[in-house]
Tab-separated table of N, CA, C and O in Angstrom:
chain	number	residue	atom	x	y	z
A	1	UNK	N	0.772	-1.073	-0.156
A	1	UNK	CA	0.181	0.029	0.077
A	1	UNK	C	0.907	1.257	0.149
A	1	UNK	O	2.006	1.198	0.591
A	2	UNK	N	0.569	2.284	-0.822
A	2	UNK	CA	1.210	3.398	-0.855
A	2	UNK	C	1.213	4.150	0.409
A	2	UNK	O	0.166	4.471	0.943
A	3	UNK	N	2.195	4.918	0.689
A	3	UNK	CA	2.337	5.765	1.871
A	3	UNK	C	1.573	7.207	1.576
A	3	UNK	O	2.077	7.722	0.677
A	4	UNK	N	0.605	7.497	2.242
A	4	UNK	CA	-0.127	8.711	2.104
A	4	UNK	C	0.776	9.918	2.894
A	4	UNK	O	1.110	9.808	3.835
A	5	UNK	N	0.806	10.881	1.886
A	5	UNK	CA	1.562	12.139	2.380
A	5	UNK	C	0.683	13.199	2.808
A	5	UNK	O	-0.402	13.412	2.263
A	6	UNK	N	1.059	13.783	3.909
A	6	UNK	CA	0.068	14.837	4.449
A	6	UNK	C	0.981	16.143	4.874
A	6	UNK	O	2.118	15.935	4.530
A	7	UNK	N	0.283	17.003	5.179
A	7	UNK	CA	1.276	18.415	5.530
A	7	UNK	C	1.977	18.150	6.653
A	7	UNK	O	3.014	18.723	6.997
A	8	UNK	N	1.626	17.065	7.489
A	8	UNK	CA	2.453	16.703	8.665
A	8	UNK	C	3.466	15.655	8.373
A	8	UNK	O	4.005	15.071	9.535
A	9	UNK	N	3.737	15.435	7.424
A	9	UNK	CA	4.732	14.225	6.868
A	9	UNK	C	6.034	14.631	7.241
A	9	UNK	O	6.468	15.704	6.734
A	10	UNK	N	6.695	14.069	7.996
A	10	UNK	CA	8.167	14.368	8.541
A	10	UNK	C	9.104	14.449	7.294
A	10	UNK	O	10.068	15.091	7.323
A	11	UNK	N	8.708	13.691	6.270
A	11	UNK	CA	9.773	13.661	5.094
A	11	UNK	C	9.470	14.935	4.308
A	11	UNK	O	10.498	15.492	3.994
A	12	UNK	N	8.259	15.259	4.072
A	12	UNK	CA	7.949	16.641	3.403
A	12	UNK	C	8.485	17.664	4.100
A	12	UNK	O	9.208	18.570	3.462
A	13	UNK	N	8.488	17.751	5.569
A	13	UNK	CA	9.220	18.778	6.306
A	13	UNK	C	10.665	18.866	5.965
A	13	UNK	O	11.154	19.875	5.876
A	14	UNK	N	11.258	17.633	6.025
A	14	UNK	CA	12.712	17.750	5.831
A	14	UNK	C	13.113	18.095	4.226
A	14	UNK	O	14.067	18.744	3.901
A	15	UNK	N	12.213	17.638	3.295
A	15	UNK	CA	12.392	18.193	1.827
A	15	UNK	C	12.292	19.519	1.690
A	15	UNK	O	13.120	20.076	1.103
A	16	UNK	N	11.521	20.233	2.358
A	16	UNK	CA	11.382	21.804	2.156
A	16	UNK	C	12.564	22.299	2.783
A	16	UNK	O	12.982	23.254	2.214
A	17	UNK	N	13.092	21.773	3.900
A	17	UNK	CA	14.375	22.235	4.345
A	17	UNK	C	15.418	22.225	3.454
A	17	UNK	O	16.243	23.164	3.262
A	18	UNK	N	15.558	20.991	2.648
A	18	UNK	CA	16.675	20.792	1.777
A	18	UNK	C	16.498	21.742	0.459
A	18	UNK	O	17.323	22.359	-0.055
A	19	UNK	N	15.238	21.886	0.086
A	19	UNK	CA	14.818	22.795	-1.000
A	19	UNK	C	15.155	24.222	-0.785
A	19	UNK	O	15.693	24.835	-1.598
A	20	UNK	N	14.890	24.707	0.465
A	20	UNK	CA	15.334	26.172	0.832
A	20	UNK	C	16.718	26.129	0.625
A	20	UNK	O	17.104	27.132	0.286
A	21	UNK	N	17.517	25.267	1.078
A	21	UNK	CA	18.985	25.436	0.839
A	21	UNK	C	19.508	25.348	-0.505
A	21	UNK	O	20.166	26.078	-1.039
A	22	UNK	N	18.725	24.506	-1.444
A	22	UNK	CA	19.023	24.548	-2.740
A	22	UNK	C	18.594	25.844	-3.308
A	22	UNK	O	19.627	26.437	-4.044
A	23	UNK	N	17.582	26.580	-2.936
A	23	UNK	CA	17.237	27.768	-3.424
A	23	UNK	C	18.340	29.034	-3.205
A	23	UNK	O	18.774	29.577	-3.695
A	24	UNK	N	18.840	28.881	-1.706
A	24	UNK	CA	19.810	29.642	-1.079
A	24	UNK	C	21.189	29.463	-2.040
A	24	UNK	O	21.797	30.483	-2.608
A	25	UNK	N	21.504	28.249	-2.273
A	25	UNK	CA	22.605	28.231	-2.935
A	25	UNK	C	22.636	28.507	-4.553
A	25	UNK	O	23.609	28.983	-5.066
A	26	UNK	N	21.493	28.018	-5.173
A	26	UNK	CA	21.372	28.453	-6.621
A	26	UNK	C	21.347	30.031	-6.670
A	26	UNK	O	21.586	30.659	-7.594
A	27	UNK	N	20.736	30.749	-5.708
A	27	UNK	CA	20.653	32.259	-5.713
A	27	UNK	C	22.030	32.714	-5.506
A	27	UNK	O	22.373	33.679	-6.442
A	28	UNK	N	22.777	32.264	-4.750
A	28	UNK	CA	24.152	32.855	-4.661
A	28	UNK	C	24.982	32.411	-5.802
A	28	UNK	O	25.619	33.361	-6.246
A	29	UNK	N	24.770	31.308	-6.431
A	29	UNK	CA	25.718	30.803	-7.620
A	29	UNK	C	25.277	31.822	-8.676
A	29	UNK	O	26.122	32.343	-9.386
A	30	UNK	N	23.845	32.232	-8.892
A	30	UNK	CA	23.633	33.061	-10.172
A	30	UNK	C	23.833	34.441	-9.749
A	30	UNK	O	24.495	35.122	-10.512
A	31	UNK	N	24.042	34.763	-8.524
A	31	UNK	CA	24.728	36.166	-8.059
A	31	UNK	C	26.198	36.465	-8.370
A	31	UNK	O	26.510	37.281	-9.091
A	32	UNK	N	26.705	35.172	-8.133
A	32	UNK	CA	28.179	35.311	-8.548
A	32	UNK	C	28.239	35.114	-10.030
A	32	UNK	O	29.182	35.845	-10.637
A	33	UNK	N	27.526	34.670	-10.830
A	33	UNK	CA	27.676	34.631	-12.249
A	33	UNK	C	27.361	35.938	-12.803
A	33	UNK	O	28.270	36.206	-13.913
A	34	UNK	N	26.367	36.813	-12.183
A	34	UNK	CA	26.088	38.003	-12.943
A	34	UNK	C	26.867	38.970	-12.199
A	34	UNK	O	26.578	40.248	-12.598
A	35	UNK	N	27.496	38.695	-11.087
A	35	UNK	CA	28.371	39.776	-10.325
A	35	UNK	C	27.315	40.753	-9.446
A	35	UNK	O	27.861	41.976	-9.316
A	36	UNK	N	26.172	40.373	-9.036
A	36	UNK	CA	25.561	41.192	-8.166
A	36	UNK	C	24.191	40.459	-7.617
A	36	UNK	O	24.150	39.209	-7.826
A	37	UNK	N	23.484	41.032	-6.818
A	37	UNK	CA	22.253	40.531	-6.197
A	37	UNK	C	21.371	39.957	-7.216
A	37	UNK	O	21.265	40.467	-8.208
A	38	UNK	N	20.817	38.784	-6.747
A	38	UNK	CA	19.806	38.122	-7.685
A	38	UNK	C	18.595	37.615	-6.583
A	38	UNK	O	18.958	36.989	-5.605
A	39	UNK	N	17.473	37.821	-6.872
A	39	UNK	CA	16.342	37.430	-6.118
A	39	UNK	C	16.068	35.998	-6.080
A	39	UNK	O	16.230	35.388	-7.353
A	40	UNK	N	15.751	35.497	-5.224
A	40	UNK	CA	15.450	33.937	-5.077
A	40	UNK	C	14.364	33.528	-6.075
A	40	UNK	O	14.396	32.475	-6.677
A	41	UNK	N	13.557	34.450	-6.560
A	41	UNK	CA	12.334	34.075	-7.359
A	41	UNK	C	12.919	34.542	-8.758
A	41	UNK	O	11.953	34.540	-9.762
A	42	UNK	N	14.028	34.814	-9.085
A	42	UNK	CA	14.489	35.019	-10.388
A	42	UNK	C	14.268	33.840	-11.332
A	42	UNK	O	14.370	32.673	-10.848
A	43	UNK	N	13.939	34.039	-12.759
A	43	UNK	CA	13.394	32.838	-13.497
A	43	UNK	C	14.601	31.942	-13.639
A	43	UNK	O	14.314	30.836	-13.561
A	44	UNK	N	15.928	32.439	-13.614
A	44	UNK	CA	16.994	31.681	-13.843
A	44	UNK	C	17.181	30.589	-12.689
A	44	UNK	O	17.476	29.382	-12.829
A	45	UNK	N	17.007	31.216	-11.431
A	45	UNK	CA	17.165	30.519	-10.181
A	45	UNK	C	16.102	29.465	-10.179
A	45	UNK	O	16.430	28.469	-9.897
A	46	UNK	N	14.940	29.790	-10.535
A	46	UNK	CA	13.758	28.794	-10.467
A	46	UNK	C	13.948	27.638	-11.178
A	46	UNK	O	13.973	26.732	-10.875
A	47	UNK	N	14.541	27.978	-12.431
A	47	UNK	CA	14.761	26.889	-13.317
A	47	UNK	C	15.654	25.948	-12.817
A	47	UNK	O	15.595	24.796	-12.967
A	48	UNK	N	16.996	26.663	-12.358
A	48	UNK	CA	17.975	25.646	-11.795
A	48	UNK	C	17.464	24.953	-10.597
A	48	UNK	O	17.921	23.883	-10.438
A	49	UNK	N	16.737	25.505	-9.807
A	49	UNK	CA	16.252	24.842	-8.548
A	49	UNK	C	15.426	23.597	-8.915
A	49	UNK	O	15.616	22.479	-8.435
A	50	UNK	N	14.468	23.935	-9.867
A	50	UNK	CA	13.792	22.682	-10.600
A	50	UNK	C	14.590	21.650	-11.174
A	50	UNK	O	14.252	20.610	-10.751
A	51	UNK	N	15.631	22.102	-11.755
A	51	UNK	CA	16.583	20.940	-12.356
A	51	UNK	C	17.184	20.012	-11.164
A	51	UNK	O	17.381	18.957	-11.306
A	52	UNK	N	17.448	20.838	-10.172
A	52	UNK	CA	18.316	20.092	-9.183
A	52	UNK	C	17.492	19.168	-8.305
A	52	UNK	O	17.614	18.030	-8.145
A	53	UNK	N	16.203	19.665	-8.034
A	53	UNK	CA	15.225	18.965	-7.393
A	53	UNK	C	14.780	17.812	-8.098
A	53	UNK	O	14.704	16.601	-7.714
A	54	UNK	N	14.482	17.722	-9.422
A	54	UNK	CA	14.231	16.756	-10.285
A	54	UNK	C	15.470	15.740	-10.233
A	54	UNK	O	14.899	14.461	-10.355
A	55	UNK	N	16.677	16.095	-10.449
A	55	UNK	CA	17.689	15.338	-10.487
A	55	UNK	C	17.867	14.638	-9.124
A	55	UNK	O	18.259	13.288	-9.125
A	56	UNK	N	17.665	15.198	-7.969
A	56	UNK	CA	17.985	14.543	-6.647
A	56	UNK	C	16.739	14.066	-5.963
A	56	UNK	O	16.919	13.794	-4.867
A	57	UNK	N	15.650	14.571	-6.297
A	57	UNK	CA	14.405	14.364	-5.508
A	57	UNK	C	14.362	12.916	-5.102
A	57	UNK	O	13.900	12.819	-3.820
A	58	UNK	N	14.350	11.860	-5.864
A	58	UNK	CA	14.006	10.552	-5.381
A	58	UNK	C	15.099	10.218	-4.408
A	58	UNK	O	14.806	9.427	-3.293
A	59	UNK	N	16.379	10.599	-4.585
A	59	UNK	CA	17.399	10.118	-3.629
A	59	UNK	C	17.308	10.942	-2.376
A	59	UNK	O	17.455	10.190	-1.228
A	60	UNK	N	16.676	12.199	-2.296
A	60	UNK	CA	16.548	12.915	-1.137
A	60	UNK	C	15.561	12.242	-0.511
A	60	UNK	O	15.691	11.924	0.824
A	61	UNK	N	14.373	11.749	-1.061
A	61	UNK	CA	13.350	11.211	-0.328
A	61	UNK	C	13.635	9.844	0.206
A	61	UNK	O	13.315	9.439	1.507
A	62	UNK	N	14.408	8.977	-0.338
A	62	UNK	CA	14.829	7.709	-0.008
A	62	UNK	C	15.789	7.938	1.286
A	62	UNK	O	15.742	7.211	2.229
A	63	UNK	N	16.749	8.884	1.217
A	63	UNK	CA	17.624	9.171	2.019
A	63	UNK	C	16.651	9.686	3.550
A	63	UNK	O	17.055	9.106	4.631
A	64	UNK	N	15.989	10.451	3.334
A	64	UNK	CA	15.110	10.832	4.362
A	64	UNK	C	14.336	9.825	5.169
A	64	UNK	O	14.276	9.760	6.233
A	65	UNK	N	13.743	9.090	4.400
A	65	UNK	CA	12.927	8.046	4.767
A	65	UNK	C	13.761	6.837	5.477
A	65	UNK	O	13.349	6.672	6.530
A	66	UNK	N	14.958	6.595	4.984
A	66	UNK	CA	15.858	5.803	5.649
A	66	UNK	C	16.413	6.252	6.903
A	66	UNK	O	16.381	5.714	8.108
A	67	UNK	N	16.682	7.706	7.084
A	67	UNK	CA	16.936	8.375	8.356
A	67	UNK	C	15.643	8.142	9.367
A	67	UNK	O	16.045	7.844	10.569
A	68	UNK	N	14.571	8.259	8.948
A	68	UNK	CA	13.541	8.271	9.823
A	68	UNK	C	13.030	6.970	10.272
A	68	UNK	O	12.538	6.672	11.453
A	69	UNK	N	13.482	5.953	9.489
A	69	UNK	CA	13.119	4.541	9.755
A	69	UNK	C	14.175	3.724	10.574
A	69	UNK	O	13.893	2.805	11.235
A	70	UNK	N	15.376	4.510	10.581
A	70	UNK	CA	16.404	3.581	11.260
A	70	UNK	C	16.392	3.952	12.717
A	70	UNK	O	15.988	5.006	13.159
A	71	UNK	N	16.790	2.965	13.412
A	71	UNK	CA	16.843	3.177	15.006
A	71	UNK	C	17.935	4.360	15.389
A	71	UNK	O	19.089	4.107	14.640
A	72	UNK	N	17.559	5.077	16.234
A	72	UNK	CA	18.617	6.097	16.751
A	72	UNK	C	19.502	5.530	17.533
A	72	UNK	O	19.391	4.468	18.313
A	73	UNK	N	20.619	5.800	17.339
A	73	UNK	CA	21.915	5.435	18.133
A	73	UNK	C	22.108	5.986	19.549
A	73	UNK	O	21.678	7.146	19.729
A	74	UNK	N	22.196	5.193	20.510
A	74	UNK	CA	22.209	5.552	21.873
A	74	UNK	C	23.283	6.177	22.219
A	74	UNK	O	24.341	5.999	21.834
């Protein structure tokens, strides 16, 4: 049975934190390319963020799921 995702899904919360980091990184990189400030909602930044998320999305979910399911070290 497929796992139902909700707004309180701990994987989604962790994914959002990772996506925020990707946005910050891509904003900084584009600012470096252009030599000045670039807004996080810039079209180039958004496109690059989407490419990264599409490329690593499944890996990220699998990794987060594994972290949540593994017993904590004492």
